[in-house]
Short mmCIF file of C-alpha atoms in Angstrom, two decimals:
data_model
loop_
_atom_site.label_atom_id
_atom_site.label_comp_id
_atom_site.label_asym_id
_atom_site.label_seq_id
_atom_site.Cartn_x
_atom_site.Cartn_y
_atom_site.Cartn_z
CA UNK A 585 97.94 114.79 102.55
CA UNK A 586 95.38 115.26 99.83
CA UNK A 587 91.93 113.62 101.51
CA UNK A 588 88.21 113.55 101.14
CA UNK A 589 88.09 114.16 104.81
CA UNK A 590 86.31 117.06 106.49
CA UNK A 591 88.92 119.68 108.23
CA UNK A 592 91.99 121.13 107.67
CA UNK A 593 93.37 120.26 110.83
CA UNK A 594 93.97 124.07 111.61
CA UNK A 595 90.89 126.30 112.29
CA UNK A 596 88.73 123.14 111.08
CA UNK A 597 90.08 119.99 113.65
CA UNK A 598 90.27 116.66 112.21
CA UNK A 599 87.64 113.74 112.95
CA UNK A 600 88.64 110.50 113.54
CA UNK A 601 88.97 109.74 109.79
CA UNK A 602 91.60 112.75 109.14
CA UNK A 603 93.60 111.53 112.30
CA UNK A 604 93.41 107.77 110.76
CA UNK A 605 94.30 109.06 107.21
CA UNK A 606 96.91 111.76 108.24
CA UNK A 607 98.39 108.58 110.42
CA UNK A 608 98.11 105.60 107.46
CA UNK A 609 99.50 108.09 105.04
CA UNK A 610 102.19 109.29 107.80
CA UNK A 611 103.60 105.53 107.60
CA UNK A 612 102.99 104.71 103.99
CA UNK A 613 105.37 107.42 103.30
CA UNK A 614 107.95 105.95 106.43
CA UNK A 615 107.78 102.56 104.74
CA UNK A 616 108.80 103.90 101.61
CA UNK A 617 111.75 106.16 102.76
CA UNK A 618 113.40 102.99 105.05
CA UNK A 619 112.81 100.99 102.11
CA UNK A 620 114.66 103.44 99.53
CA UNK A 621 117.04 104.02 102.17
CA UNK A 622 118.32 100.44 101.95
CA UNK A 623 118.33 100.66 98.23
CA UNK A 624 119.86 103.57 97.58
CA UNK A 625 121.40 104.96 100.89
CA UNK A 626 120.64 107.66 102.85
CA UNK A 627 120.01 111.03 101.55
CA UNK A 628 123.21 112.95 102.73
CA UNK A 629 120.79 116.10 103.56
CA UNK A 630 118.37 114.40 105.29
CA UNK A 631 118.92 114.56 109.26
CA UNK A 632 119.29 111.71 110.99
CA UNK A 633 116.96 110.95 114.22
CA UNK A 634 118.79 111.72 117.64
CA UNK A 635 119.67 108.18 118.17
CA UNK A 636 121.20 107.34 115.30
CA UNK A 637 123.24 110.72 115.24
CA UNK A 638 124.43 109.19 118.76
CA UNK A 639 125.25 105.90 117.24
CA UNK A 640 127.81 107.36 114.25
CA UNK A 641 128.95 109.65 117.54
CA UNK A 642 129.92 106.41 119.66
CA UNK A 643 131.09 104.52 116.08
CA UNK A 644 133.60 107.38 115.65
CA UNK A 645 134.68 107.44 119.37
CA UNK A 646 135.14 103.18 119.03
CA UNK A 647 137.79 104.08 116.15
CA UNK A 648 140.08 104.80 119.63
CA UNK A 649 139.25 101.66 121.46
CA UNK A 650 141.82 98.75 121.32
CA UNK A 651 138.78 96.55 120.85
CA UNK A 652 138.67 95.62 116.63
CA UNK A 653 135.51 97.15 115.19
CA UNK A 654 132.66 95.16 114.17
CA UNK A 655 133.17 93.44 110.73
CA UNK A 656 132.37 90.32 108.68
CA UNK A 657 128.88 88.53 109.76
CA UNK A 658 128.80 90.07 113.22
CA UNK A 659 128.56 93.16 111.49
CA UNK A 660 125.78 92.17 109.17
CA UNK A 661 123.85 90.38 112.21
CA UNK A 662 124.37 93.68 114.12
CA UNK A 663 122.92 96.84 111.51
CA UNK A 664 119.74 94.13 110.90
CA UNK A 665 119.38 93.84 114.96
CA UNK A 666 119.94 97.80 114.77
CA UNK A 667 117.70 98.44 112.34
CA UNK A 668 115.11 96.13 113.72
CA UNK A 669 114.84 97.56 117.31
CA UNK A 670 114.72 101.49 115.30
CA UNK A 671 111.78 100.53 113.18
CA UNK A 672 108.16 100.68 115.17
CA UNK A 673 109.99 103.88 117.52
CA UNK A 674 111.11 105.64 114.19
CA UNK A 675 107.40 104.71 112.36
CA UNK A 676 105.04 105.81 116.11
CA UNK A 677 107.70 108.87 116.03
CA UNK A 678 107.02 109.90 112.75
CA UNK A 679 103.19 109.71 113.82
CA UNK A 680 103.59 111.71 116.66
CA UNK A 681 105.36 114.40 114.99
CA UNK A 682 102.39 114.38 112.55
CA UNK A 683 99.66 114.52 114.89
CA UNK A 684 102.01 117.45 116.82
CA UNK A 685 101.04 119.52 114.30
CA UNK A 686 97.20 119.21 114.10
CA UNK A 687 93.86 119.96 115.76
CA UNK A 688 91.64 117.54 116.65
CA UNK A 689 87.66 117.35 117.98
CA UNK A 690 89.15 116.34 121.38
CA UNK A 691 90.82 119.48 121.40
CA UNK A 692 93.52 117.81 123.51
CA UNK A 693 96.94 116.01 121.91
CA UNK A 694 96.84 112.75 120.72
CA UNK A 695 99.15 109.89 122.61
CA UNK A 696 100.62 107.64 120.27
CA UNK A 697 101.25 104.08 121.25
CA UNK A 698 103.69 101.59 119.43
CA UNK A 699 107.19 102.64 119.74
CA UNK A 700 107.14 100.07 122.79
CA UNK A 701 106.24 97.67 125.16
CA UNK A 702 104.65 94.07 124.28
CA UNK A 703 101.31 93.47 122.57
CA UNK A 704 99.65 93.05 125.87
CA UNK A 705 101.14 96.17 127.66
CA UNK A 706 99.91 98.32 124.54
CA UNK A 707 96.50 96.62 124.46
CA UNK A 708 96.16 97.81 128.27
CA UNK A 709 97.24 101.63 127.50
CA UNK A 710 94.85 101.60 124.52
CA UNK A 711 91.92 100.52 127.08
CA UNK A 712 92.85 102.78 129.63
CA UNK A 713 93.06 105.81 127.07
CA UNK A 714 89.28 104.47 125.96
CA UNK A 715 87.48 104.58 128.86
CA UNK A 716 89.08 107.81 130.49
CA UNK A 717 87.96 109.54 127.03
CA UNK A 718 91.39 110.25 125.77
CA UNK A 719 92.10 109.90 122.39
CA UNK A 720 94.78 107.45 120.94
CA UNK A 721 96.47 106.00 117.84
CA UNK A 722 97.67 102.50 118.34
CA UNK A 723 100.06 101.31 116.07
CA UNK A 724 100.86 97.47 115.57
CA UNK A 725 103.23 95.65 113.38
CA UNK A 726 102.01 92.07 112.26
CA UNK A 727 104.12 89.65 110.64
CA UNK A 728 107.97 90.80 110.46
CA UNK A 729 109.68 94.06 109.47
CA UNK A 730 112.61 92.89 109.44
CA UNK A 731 111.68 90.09 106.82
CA UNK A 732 109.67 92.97 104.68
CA UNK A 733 112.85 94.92 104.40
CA UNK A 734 115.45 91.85 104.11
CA UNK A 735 113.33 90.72 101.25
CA UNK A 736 110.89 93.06 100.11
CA UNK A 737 108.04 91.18 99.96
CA UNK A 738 105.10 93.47 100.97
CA UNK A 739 103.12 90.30 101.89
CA UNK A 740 106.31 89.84 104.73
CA UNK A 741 104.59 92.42 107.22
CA UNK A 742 101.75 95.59 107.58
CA UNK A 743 100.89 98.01 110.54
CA UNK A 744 97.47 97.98 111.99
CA UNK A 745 96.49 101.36 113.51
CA UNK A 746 93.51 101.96 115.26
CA UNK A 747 92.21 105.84 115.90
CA UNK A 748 89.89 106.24 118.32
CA UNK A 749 88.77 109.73 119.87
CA UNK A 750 85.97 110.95 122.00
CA UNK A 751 82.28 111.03 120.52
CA UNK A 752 83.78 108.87 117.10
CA UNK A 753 83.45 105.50 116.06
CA UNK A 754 86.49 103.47 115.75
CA UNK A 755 88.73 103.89 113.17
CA UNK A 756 90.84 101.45 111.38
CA UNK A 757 93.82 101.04 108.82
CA UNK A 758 95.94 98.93 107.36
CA UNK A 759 99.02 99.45 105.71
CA UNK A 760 101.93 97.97 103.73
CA UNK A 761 104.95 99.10 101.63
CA UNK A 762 103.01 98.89 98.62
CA UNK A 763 99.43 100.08 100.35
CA UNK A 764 96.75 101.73 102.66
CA UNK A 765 93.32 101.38 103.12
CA UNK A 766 91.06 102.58 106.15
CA UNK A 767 87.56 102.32 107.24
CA UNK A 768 84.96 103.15 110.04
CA UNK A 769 81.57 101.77 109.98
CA UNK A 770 80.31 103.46 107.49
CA UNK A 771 83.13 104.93 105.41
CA UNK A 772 86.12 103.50 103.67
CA UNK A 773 89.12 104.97 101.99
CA UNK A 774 92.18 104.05 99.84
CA UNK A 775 95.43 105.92 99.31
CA UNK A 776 96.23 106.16 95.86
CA UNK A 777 100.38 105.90 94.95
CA UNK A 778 100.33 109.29 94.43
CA UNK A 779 99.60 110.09 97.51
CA UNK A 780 95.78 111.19 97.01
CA UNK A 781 93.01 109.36 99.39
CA UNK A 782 89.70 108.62 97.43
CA UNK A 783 86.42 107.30 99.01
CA UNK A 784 85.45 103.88 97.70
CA UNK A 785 81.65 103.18 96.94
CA UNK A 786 79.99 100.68 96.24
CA UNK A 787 82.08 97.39 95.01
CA UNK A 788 85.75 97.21 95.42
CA UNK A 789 87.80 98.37 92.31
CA UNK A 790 89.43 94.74 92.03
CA UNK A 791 89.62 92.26 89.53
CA UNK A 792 87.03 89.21 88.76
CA UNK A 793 87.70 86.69 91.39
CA UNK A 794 90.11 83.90 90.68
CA UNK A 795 88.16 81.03 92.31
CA UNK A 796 91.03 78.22 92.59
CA UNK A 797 93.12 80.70 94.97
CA UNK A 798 93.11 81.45 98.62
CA UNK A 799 95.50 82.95 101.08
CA UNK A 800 95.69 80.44 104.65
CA UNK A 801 97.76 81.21 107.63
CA UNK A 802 101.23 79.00 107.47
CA UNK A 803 99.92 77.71 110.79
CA UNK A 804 97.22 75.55 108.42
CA UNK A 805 99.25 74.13 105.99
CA UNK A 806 98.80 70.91 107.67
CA UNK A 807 95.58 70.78 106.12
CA UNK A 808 97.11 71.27 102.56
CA UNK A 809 95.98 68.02 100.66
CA UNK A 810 92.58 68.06 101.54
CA UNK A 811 92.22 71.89 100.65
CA UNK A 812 93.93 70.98 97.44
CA UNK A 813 90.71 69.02 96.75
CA UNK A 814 89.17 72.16 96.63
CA UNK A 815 91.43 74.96 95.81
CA UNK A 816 94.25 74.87 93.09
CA UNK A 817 96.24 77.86 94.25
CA UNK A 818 96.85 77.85 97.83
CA UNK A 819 98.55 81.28 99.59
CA UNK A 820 100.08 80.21 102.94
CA UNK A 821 101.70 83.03 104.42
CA UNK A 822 103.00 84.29 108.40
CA UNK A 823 101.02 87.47 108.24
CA UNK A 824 97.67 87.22 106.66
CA UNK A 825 96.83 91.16 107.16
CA UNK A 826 99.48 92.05 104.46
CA UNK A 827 98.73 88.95 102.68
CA UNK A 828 94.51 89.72 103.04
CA UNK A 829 95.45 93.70 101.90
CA UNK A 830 97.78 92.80 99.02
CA UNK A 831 95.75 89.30 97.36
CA UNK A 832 92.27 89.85 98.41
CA UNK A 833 91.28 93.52 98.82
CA UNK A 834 93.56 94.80 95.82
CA UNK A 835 93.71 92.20 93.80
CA UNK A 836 91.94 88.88 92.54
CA UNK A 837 92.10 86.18 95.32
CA UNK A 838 88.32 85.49 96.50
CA UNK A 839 89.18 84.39 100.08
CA UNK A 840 91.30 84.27 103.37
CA UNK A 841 91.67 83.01 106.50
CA UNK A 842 92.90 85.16 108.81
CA UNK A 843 93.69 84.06 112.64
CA UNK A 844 93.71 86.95 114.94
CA UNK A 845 96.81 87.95 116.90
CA UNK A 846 95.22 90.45 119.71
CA UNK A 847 92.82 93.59 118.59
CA UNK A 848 95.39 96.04 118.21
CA UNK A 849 96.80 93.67 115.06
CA UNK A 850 93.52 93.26 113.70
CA UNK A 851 92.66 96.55 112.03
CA UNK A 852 92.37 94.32 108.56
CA UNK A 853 89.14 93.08 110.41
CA UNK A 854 87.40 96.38 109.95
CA UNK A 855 89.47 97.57 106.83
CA UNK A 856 87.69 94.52 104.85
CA UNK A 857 84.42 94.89 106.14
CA UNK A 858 84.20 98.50 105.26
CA UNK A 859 85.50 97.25 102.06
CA UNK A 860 82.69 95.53 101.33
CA UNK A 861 84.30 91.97 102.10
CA UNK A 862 81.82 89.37 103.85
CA UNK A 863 83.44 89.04 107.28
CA UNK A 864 82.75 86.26 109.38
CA UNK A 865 83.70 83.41 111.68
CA UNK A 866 85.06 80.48 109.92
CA UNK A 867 82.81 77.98 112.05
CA UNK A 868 79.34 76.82 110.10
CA UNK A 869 77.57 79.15 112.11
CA UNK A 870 76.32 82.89 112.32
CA UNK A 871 76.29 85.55 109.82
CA UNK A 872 78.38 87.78 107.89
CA UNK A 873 79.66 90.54 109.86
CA UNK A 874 78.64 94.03 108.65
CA UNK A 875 81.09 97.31 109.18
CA UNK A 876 78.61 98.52 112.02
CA UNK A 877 79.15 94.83 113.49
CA UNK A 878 83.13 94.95 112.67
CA UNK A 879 83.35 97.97 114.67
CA UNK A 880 81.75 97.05 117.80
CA UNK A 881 83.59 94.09 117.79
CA UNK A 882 86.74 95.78 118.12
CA UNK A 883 85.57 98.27 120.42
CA UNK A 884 84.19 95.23 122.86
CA UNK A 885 87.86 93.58 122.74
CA UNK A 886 89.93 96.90 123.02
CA UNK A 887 87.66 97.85 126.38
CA UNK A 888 88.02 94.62 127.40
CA UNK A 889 84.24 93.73 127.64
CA UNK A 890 84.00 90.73 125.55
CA UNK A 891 87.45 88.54 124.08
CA UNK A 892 88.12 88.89 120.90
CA UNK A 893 87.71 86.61 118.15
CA UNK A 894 90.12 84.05 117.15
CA UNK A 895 89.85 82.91 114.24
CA UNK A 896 87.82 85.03 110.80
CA UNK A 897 87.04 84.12 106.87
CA UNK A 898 87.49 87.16 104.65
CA UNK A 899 85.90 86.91 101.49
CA UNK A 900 84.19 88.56 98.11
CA UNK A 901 81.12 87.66 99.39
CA UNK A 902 79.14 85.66 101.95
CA UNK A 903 78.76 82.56 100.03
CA UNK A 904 82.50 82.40 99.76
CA UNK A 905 82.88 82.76 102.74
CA UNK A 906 80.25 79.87 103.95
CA UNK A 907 82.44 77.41 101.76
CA UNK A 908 85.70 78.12 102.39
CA UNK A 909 84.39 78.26 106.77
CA UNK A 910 83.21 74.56 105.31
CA UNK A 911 85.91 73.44 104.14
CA UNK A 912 88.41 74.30 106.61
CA UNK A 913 86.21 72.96 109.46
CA UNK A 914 85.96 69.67 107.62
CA UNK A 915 89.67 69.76 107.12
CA UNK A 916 90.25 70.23 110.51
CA UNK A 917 87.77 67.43 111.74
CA UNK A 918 89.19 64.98 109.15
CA UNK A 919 92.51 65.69 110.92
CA UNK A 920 92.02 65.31 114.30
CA UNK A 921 89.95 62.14 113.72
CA UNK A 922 93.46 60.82 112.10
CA UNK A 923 94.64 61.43 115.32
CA UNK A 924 97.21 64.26 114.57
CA UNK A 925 97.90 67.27 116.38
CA UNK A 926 95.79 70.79 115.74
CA UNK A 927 99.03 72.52 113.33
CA UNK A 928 97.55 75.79 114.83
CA UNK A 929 99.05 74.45 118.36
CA UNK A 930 102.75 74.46 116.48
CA UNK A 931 102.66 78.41 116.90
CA UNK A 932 101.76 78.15 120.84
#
């Protein structure tokens, strides 16, 4: 990993930003390979994980059985459920074995959490490894995998990791099969294609904003003809952490709104403040939310001292972000005046 960061995770431990980097970059690279692995196949000289050496074992001992082997749509409907169920264990166990082979200020290992268990179980192992001062990478798909890799759009799904060790701020990325980006509260990063991290200062190294355009989650799209008052381009999209990393922060969109799905998912929260996007609620009210401000936020909701928030604007700046909170507010009171159900509910 080439990095700005300070260590060499060998005589010098990693901070929190070297574990965070070491861990985007870690699963920037994963992406990739399962994603060239469908393309082009598997690299005959390239070991296969345990379990899937134990799958080909049991395929070969099936070629006895006087059941017929899997074939036709079955078969197709089975390597996507395969592959599926492989994909967060094979992306946390490529972590681990990264971090395995590391020092770190905590001096202790780091635990890993993602290969299992539900949002809510992993959000109460994150907490506990908080507040008994162990240190832990949590990592969280949003959107779907399987969609990214059926159809390769990048917008289809990201990971959200969270780093957090002893006597550090928390530390965030997000990444996608085309992407990674990472912040604290006072630092933010972006992993070139080659492979290189570089610090970004001051303004983000995107393109002129494209005012008619912003991203929505799909679960808005009820509100579609009045936006379209506004907004020429409208972005509505499943996951709007992929959709946020690939439209707003690299490229020329001016705005999002992003409805949370549990802390652990929202590492795009922090990533865009730290990238110098104006954060903030999407009610009228309050102010945008600085990195410092970011952070703390997700620190409250991963102890469990305050709920997290449900529902964020992500802009260029903060009087972007003012009007598009405006808008969709007004959208969503003109609505439920008609009398017709909160589309948001559609999801519940």
């Amino acid at each position: 990993m080439s990095k700005p960061f300070p260590g060499d995770g060998a005589e010098h431990p990693y901070r929190a930003d070297g574990i965070a980097g070491l861990s985007a970059s870690t699963i920037f690279g994963t992406l990739r390979t399962i994603r060239q692995e469908l393309e082009q196949g598997q690299d005959a000289d390239q070991p296969l994980p345990q379990d899937e050496e134990l799958r080909h074992v049991r395929d070969l001992e099936s070629l006895d059985d006087p059941c017929p082997p899997w074939n036709g749509l079955a078969a197709q409907a089975r390597f996507w459920d395969t592959l599926e169920a492989s994909l967060m264990p094979r992306i946390a166990g490529e972590v681990q074995a990264a971090l395995e082979h590391v020092t770190n200020t905590a001096g202790v290992p780091i635990t890993v959490i993602g290969a299992k268990g539900s949002l809510d179980e992993r959000t109460v192992e994150f907490r506990e490894h908080v507040l008994s001062g162990r240190p832990v990478v949590s990592i969280s798909a949003t959107g779907c995998l399987r969609r990214l890799f059926a159809t390769g759009d990048a917008r289809s799904a990201s990971l959200s990791v969270l780093v957090w060790l002893p006597n550090h701020p928390l530390h965030a990325a997000a990444v996608t099969v085309e992407s990674a980006l990472m912040s604290d509260c006072t630092n933010a990063h972006r992993l070139l294609p080659s492979g290189v991290w570089i610090q970004m200062l001051g303004e983000p190294l995107v393109p002129d904003p494209e005012p008619g355009c912003i991203v929505l989650p799909r679960s808005l799209s009820g509100l579609e003809r009045g936006l379209r008052r506004e907004y020429q381009h409208l972005l509505f999209v499943d996951d709007t952490s992929s959709a946020i990393i690939q439209a707003v922060l690299n490229r020329a969109v001016p705005a999002a709104v992003h409805f949370s799905e549990g802390v652990l998912n929202s590492a795009i929260v922090l990533v865009s403040a730290g990238h110098g996007m104006a954060v903030r609620l999407y009610s009228s009210g309050g102010s945008a939310t600085r990195p410092w401000d970011a952070s703390k936020i997700l620190y409250k909701a991963a102890t469990g001292s305050t709920p997290f928030v449900e529902g964020l604007v992500i802009a260029r700046d903060e009087i972007t972000a003012r009007r598009l909170g405006r808008i969709v507010d007004d959208e969503i009171d003109h609505v439920e005046q008609l009398g017709f159900p909160d589309e948001r509910d559609d999801d519940q």
